[in-house]
């Protein structure tokens, strides 16, 4: 089993819709969870961090964490074309592990 | 600028060349990392340094040689590379368990 698994993409959503990204992880010691956004040809950029079970909202982004199920998700509300990118899930156990990423395309 | 500066941004080198990638972080972080990202592939961790001591070498070939003279600087020395080593090389830094800050990367092409 891979350390971090993300829902396979690409994910195509119309402008204004909700994009839903899922991530499961295998390392039970993971305590911190991060979502990164990576535009094509660019480096990853941290967009969300979550440390405790439940929801965390930041603007149009909501992260949800369930440590018992080893599951973390990211919702992007009112999706914009500028949200088109690859989103990387990154749980932190003793080091940061990255998933393969889910590529999101927002159709205008 | 993200607080992590990488140079050069692009590098083309022959298989017999020796070159070095440089990374500098201005954030006061205590850990620095080298990642490799090949086309259509996930990030691969190469090396980890904590307080300038190497704590992880992820089975990286010896043609890649890291150097961390202090907590703010990290180098990746390259020699006798192969075409399959062509990739985006990313440096990152972090403080304790906080998220990583990445540099802009060096796009390496081996010819």
CSV table of C-alpha atoms in Angstrom, one decimal:
chain,number,residue,atom,x,y,z
A,1,UNK,CA,0.0,0.0,0.0
A,2,UNK,CA,1.3,3.5,-0.9
A,3,UNK,CA,1.9,5.8,2.0
A,4,UNK,CA,-0.5,8.4,0.6
A,5,UNK,CA,-3.2,7.8,-1.9
A,6,UNK,CA,-5.3,10.4,-3.6
A,7,UNK,CA,-8.3,10.1,-5.8
A,8,UNK,CA,-7.3,9.6,-9.4
A,9,UNK,CA,-7.7,12.5,-11.7
A,10,UNK,CA,-7.9,14.4,-13.7
A,11,UNK,CA,-10.9,16.1,-12.1
A,12,UNK,CA,-12.9,18.5,-14.3
A,13,UNK,CA,-15.5,20.8,-12.8
A,14,UNK,CA,-17.4,23.8,-14.2
A,15,UNK,CA,-16.7,27.2,-13.0
A,16,UNK,CA,-18.6,28.0,-9.8
A,17,UNK,CA,-18.9,24.3,-8.8
A,18,UNK,CA,-17.4,22.5,-5.8
A,19,UNK,CA,-14.2,20.4,-6.4
A,20,UNK,CA,-13.8,17.6,-3.9
A,21,UNK,CA,-10.4,16.0,-3.4
A,22,UNK,CA,-9.7,13.0,-1.2
A,23,UNK,CA,-6.7,11.5,0.4
A,24,UNK,CA,-6.0,8.4,2.6
A,25,UNK,CA,-2.7,7.8,4.4
A,26,UNK,CA,-1.1,4.7,6.0
A,27,UNK,CA,1.2,6.3,8.7
A,28,UNK,CA,-0.8,6.3,11.9
A,29,UNK,CA,1.6,8.6,13.6
A,30,UNK,CA,0.8,11.4,11.2
A,31,UNK,CA,-0.3,14.4,13.2
A,32,UNK,CA,-0.1,17.3,10.8
A,33,UNK,CA,-1.7,17.4,7.3
A,34,UNK,CA,-1.1,19.8,4.5
A,35,UNK,CA,-2.5,20.5,1.1
A,36,UNK,CA,-0.2,21.9,-1.6
A,37,UNK,CA,-1.2,23.4,-4.9
A,38,UNK,CA,1.2,23.0,-7.9
A,39,UNK,CA,0.7,24.9,-11.1
A,40,UNK,CA,2.3,23.3,-14.2
A,41,UNK,CA,6.0,23.9,-14.3
A,42,UNK,CA,6.0,25.6,-10.9
A,43,UNK,CA,6.9,24.5,-7.3
A,44,UNK,CA,4.3,23.4,-4.8
A,45,UNK,CA,2.7,26.1,-2.7
A,46,UNK,CA,1.2,25.4,0.8
A,47,UNK,CA,-2.5,26.3,0.8
A,48,UNK,CA,-4.0,24.6,3.8
A,49,UNK,CA,-2.8,22.9,7.0
A,50,UNK,CA,-4.9,21.0,9.5
A,51,UNK,CA,-3.9,19.4,12.8
A,52,UNK,CA,-7.1,18.2,14.5
A,53,UNK,CA,-10.2,16.2,13.6
A,54,UNK,CA,-13.0,18.1,12.0
A,55,UNK,CA,-13.2,20.9,9.4
A,56,UNK,CA,-11.1,23.9,8.8
A,57,UNK,CA,-12.2,26.7,6.5
A,58,UNK,CA,-10.0,29.3,4.8
A,59,UNK,CA,-11.7,31.4,2.2
A,60,UNK,CA,-13.1,29.1,-0.5
A,61,UNK,CA,-11.1,26.1,0.8
A,62,UNK,CA,-12.3,23.6,3.5
A,63,UNK,CA,-10.1,20.8,4.8
A,64,UNK,CA,-11.6,17.9,6.6
A,65,UNK,CA,-9.7,15.5,8.8
A,66,UNK,CA,-10.6,12.1,10.2
A,67,UNK,CA,-7.6,10.5,12.0
A,68,UNK,CA,-9.5,7.4,12.9
A,69,UNK,CA,-10.2,6.7,9.3
A,70,UNK,CA,-6.8,8.1,8.2
A,71,UNK,CA,-8.6,10.3,5.7
A,72,UNK,CA,-8.2,14.0,4.8
A,73,UNK,CA,-10.1,15.9,2.1
A,74,UNK,CA,-10.1,19.3,0.5
A,75,UNK,CA,-13.2,21.1,-0.9
A,76,UNK,CA,-12.8,24.0,-3.2
A,77,UNK,CA,-16.0,26.0,-3.4
A,78,UNK,CA,-17.0,28.4,-6.2
A,79,UNK,CA,-14.2,26.9,-8.3
A,80,UNK,CA,-12.3,29.4,-10.5
A,81,UNK,CA,-10.2,28.8,-13.6
A,82,UNK,CA,-7.2,29.9,-11.5
A,83,UNK,CA,-7.8,26.9,-9.3
A,84,UNK,CA,-6.7,24.6,-12.2
A,85,UNK,CA,-3.6,22.9,-10.9
A,86,UNK,CA,-2.4,19.7,-9.3
A,87,UNK,CA,-3.3,19.3,-5.6
A,88,UNK,CA,-0.9,17.4,-3.4
A,89,UNK,CA,-1.9,15.8,-0.1
A,90,UNK,CA,1.0,15.7,2.5
A,91,UNK,CA,0.6,14.1,5.9
A,92,UNK,CA,3.5,14.6,8.3
A,93,UNK,CA,4.6,11.6,10.4
A,94,UNK,CA,8.3,11.8,11.1
A,95,UNK,CA,8.6,13.4,7.6
A,96,UNK,CA,6.4,14.9,5.0
A,97,UNK,CA,5.0,12.3,2.5
A,98,UNK,CA,3.4,13.4,-0.7
A,99,UNK,CA,0.7,11.8,-2.7
A,100,UNK,CA,0.9,11.7,-6.5
A,101,UNK,CA,-1.6,14.5,-6.7
A,102,UNK,CA,-5.0,15.1,-8.3
A,103,UNK,CA,-5.1,17.4,-11.3
A,104,UNK,CA,-8.1,19.7,-11.3
A,105,UNK,CA,-9.3,21.5,-14.4
A,106,UNK,CA,-12.0,24.2,-13.9
A,107,UNK,CA,-13.9,24.8,-17.1
A,108,UNK,CA,-15.0,28.4,-17.8
B,1,UNK,CA,10.2,34.9,-3.8
B,2,UNK,CA,9.0,32.4,-1.2
B,3,UNK,CA,11.9,32.8,1.2
B,4,UNK,CA,13.7,29.8,-0.4
B,5,UNK,CA,16.0,30.7,-3.3
B,6,UNK,CA,17.3,28.2,-5.8
B,7,UNK,CA,19.9,28.8,-8.5
B,8,UNK,CA,20.2,28.3,-11.3
B,9,UNK,CA,16.6,28.2,-12.5
B,10,UNK,CA,17.6,26.2,-15.6
B,11,UNK,CA,20.6,24.0,-16.2
B,12,UNK,CA,21.7,22.0,-19.3
B,13,UNK,CA,24.7,19.7,-18.7
B,14,UNK,CA,26.5,16.9,-20.5
B,15,UNK,CA,26.9,13.5,-19.0
B,16,UNK,CA,30.6,14.1,-18.2
B,17,UNK,CA,30.1,17.6,-16.6
B,18,UNK,CA,30.2,18.5,-12.9
B,19,UNK,CA,27.8,21.1,-11.7
B,20,UNK,CA,26.2,22.2,-8.5
B,21,UNK,CA,22.7,23.3,-7.5
B,22,UNK,CA,22.4,25.9,-4.7
B,23,UNK,CA,19.6,26.5,-2.3
B,24,UNK,CA,19.4,29.3,0.4
B,25,UNK,CA,16.6,29.8,2.9
B,26,UNK,CA,15.9,33.1,4.6
B,27,UNK,CA,13.3,31.8,7.0
B,28,UNK,CA,15.3,30.6,10.0
B,29,UNK,CA,14.1,27.1,9.5
B,30,UNK,CA,16.1,24.1,10.9
B,31,UNK,CA,15.5,21.5,8.2
B,32,UNK,CA,16.2,21.5,4.5
B,33,UNK,CA,15.4,19.0,1.8
B,34,UNK,CA,16.1,18.0,-1.8
B,35,UNK,CA,13.3,16.6,-3.9
B,36,UNK,CA,13.2,15.3,-7.5
B,37,UNK,CA,10.2,15.6,-9.6
B,38,UNK,CA,10.2,13.9,-13.0
B,39,UNK,CA,7.5,14.5,-15.6
B,40,UNK,CA,4.1,13.1,-14.6
B,41,UNK,CA,5.6,11.6,-11.4
B,42,UNK,CA,5.2,12.4,-7.7
B,43,UNK,CA,7.7,14.2,-5.7
B,44,UNK,CA,10.6,12.0,-4.6
B,45,UNK,CA,12.5,12.8,-1.4
B,46,UNK,CA,16.3,12.6,-1.9
B,47,UNK,CA,18.0,14.1,1.1
B,48,UNK,CA,17.0,15.5,4.5
B,49,UNK,CA,19.2,17.8,6.7
B,50,UNK,CA,18.3,18.8,10.2
B,51,UNK,CA,20.5,21.4,11.8
B,52,UNK,CA,22.9,20.8,8.9
B,53,UNK,CA,23.2,17.1,9.8
B,54,UNK,CA,22.1,14.6,7.1
B,55,UNK,CA,19.2,12.5,8.6
B,56,UNK,CA,18.0,10.8,5.4
B,57,UNK,CA,19.4,9.6,2.2
B,58,UNK,CA,16.6,8.0,0.2
B,59,UNK,CA,18.8,5.5,-1.7
B,60,UNK,CA,20.0,8.2,-4.0
B,61,UNK,CA,22.8,7.2,-6.5
B,62,UNK,CA,26.3,8.5,-5.5
B,63,UNK,CA,26.4,10.7,-8.6
B,64,UNK,CA,24.3,13.1,-6.5
B,65,UNK,CA,26.2,14.5,-3.6
B,66,UNK,CA,24.6,16.9,-1.1
B,67,UNK,CA,26.4,19.4,1.1
B,68,UNK,CA,24.9,21.5,3.9
B,69,UNK,CA,27.5,23.9,5.3
B,70,UNK,CA,25.0,25.6,7.6
B,71,UNK,CA,21.3,25.7,8.4
B,72,UNK,CA,20.6,28.3,5.6
B,73,UNK,CA,22.5,26.8,2.7
B,74,UNK,CA,22.1,23.5,0.9
B,75,UNK,CA,24.0,22.3,-2.2
B,76,UNK,CA,23.5,19.4,-4.6
B,77,UNK,CA,26.7,18.4,-6.5
B,78,UNK,CA,26.1,16.6,-9.7
B,79,UNK,CA,28.6,14.5,-11.7
B,80,UNK,CA,28.4,12.0,-14.5
B,81,UNK,CA,24.6,12.2,-14.7
B,82,UNK,CA,22.4,10.2,-17.0
B,83,UNK,CA,19.6,11.5,-19.3
B,84,UNK,CA,17.0,9.9,-16.9
B,85,UNK,CA,18.2,12.3,-14.2
B,86,UNK,CA,16.6,15.2,-16.2
B,87,UNK,CA,13.9,16.6,-13.9
B,88,UNK,CA,12.8,19.5,-11.7
B,89,UNK,CA,14.9,19.6,-8.5
B,90,UNK,CA,13.2,21.3,-5.6
B,91,UNK,CA,14.7,22.5,-2.4
B,92,UNK,CA,12.5,23.0,0.6
B,93,UNK,CA,12.8,24.1,4.2
B,94,UNK,CA,10.7,23.6,7.3
B,95,UNK,CA,10.7,24.4,11.0
B,96,UNK,CA,9.8,21.4,13.2
B,97,UNK,CA,6.5,19.9,12.1
B,98,UNK,CA,5.3,22.9,10.1
B,99,UNK,CA,4.6,22.6,6.4
B,100,UNK,CA,7.5,22.9,3.9
B,101,UNK,CA,8.3,26.0,1.9
B,102,UNK,CA,9.6,25.2,-1.5
B,103,UNK,CA,12.0,27.1,-3.7
B,104,UNK,CA,11.2,27.7,-7.4
B,105,UNK,CA,13.3,24.7,-8.5
B,106,UNK,CA,16.0,24.0,-10.9
B,107,UNK,CA,15.0,22.5,-14.3
B,108,UNK,CA,17.8,20.2,-15.1
B,109,UNK,CA,18.4,18.7,-18.6
B,110,UNK,CA,21.1,16.1,-19.1
B,111,UNK,CA,22.2,15.7,-22.7
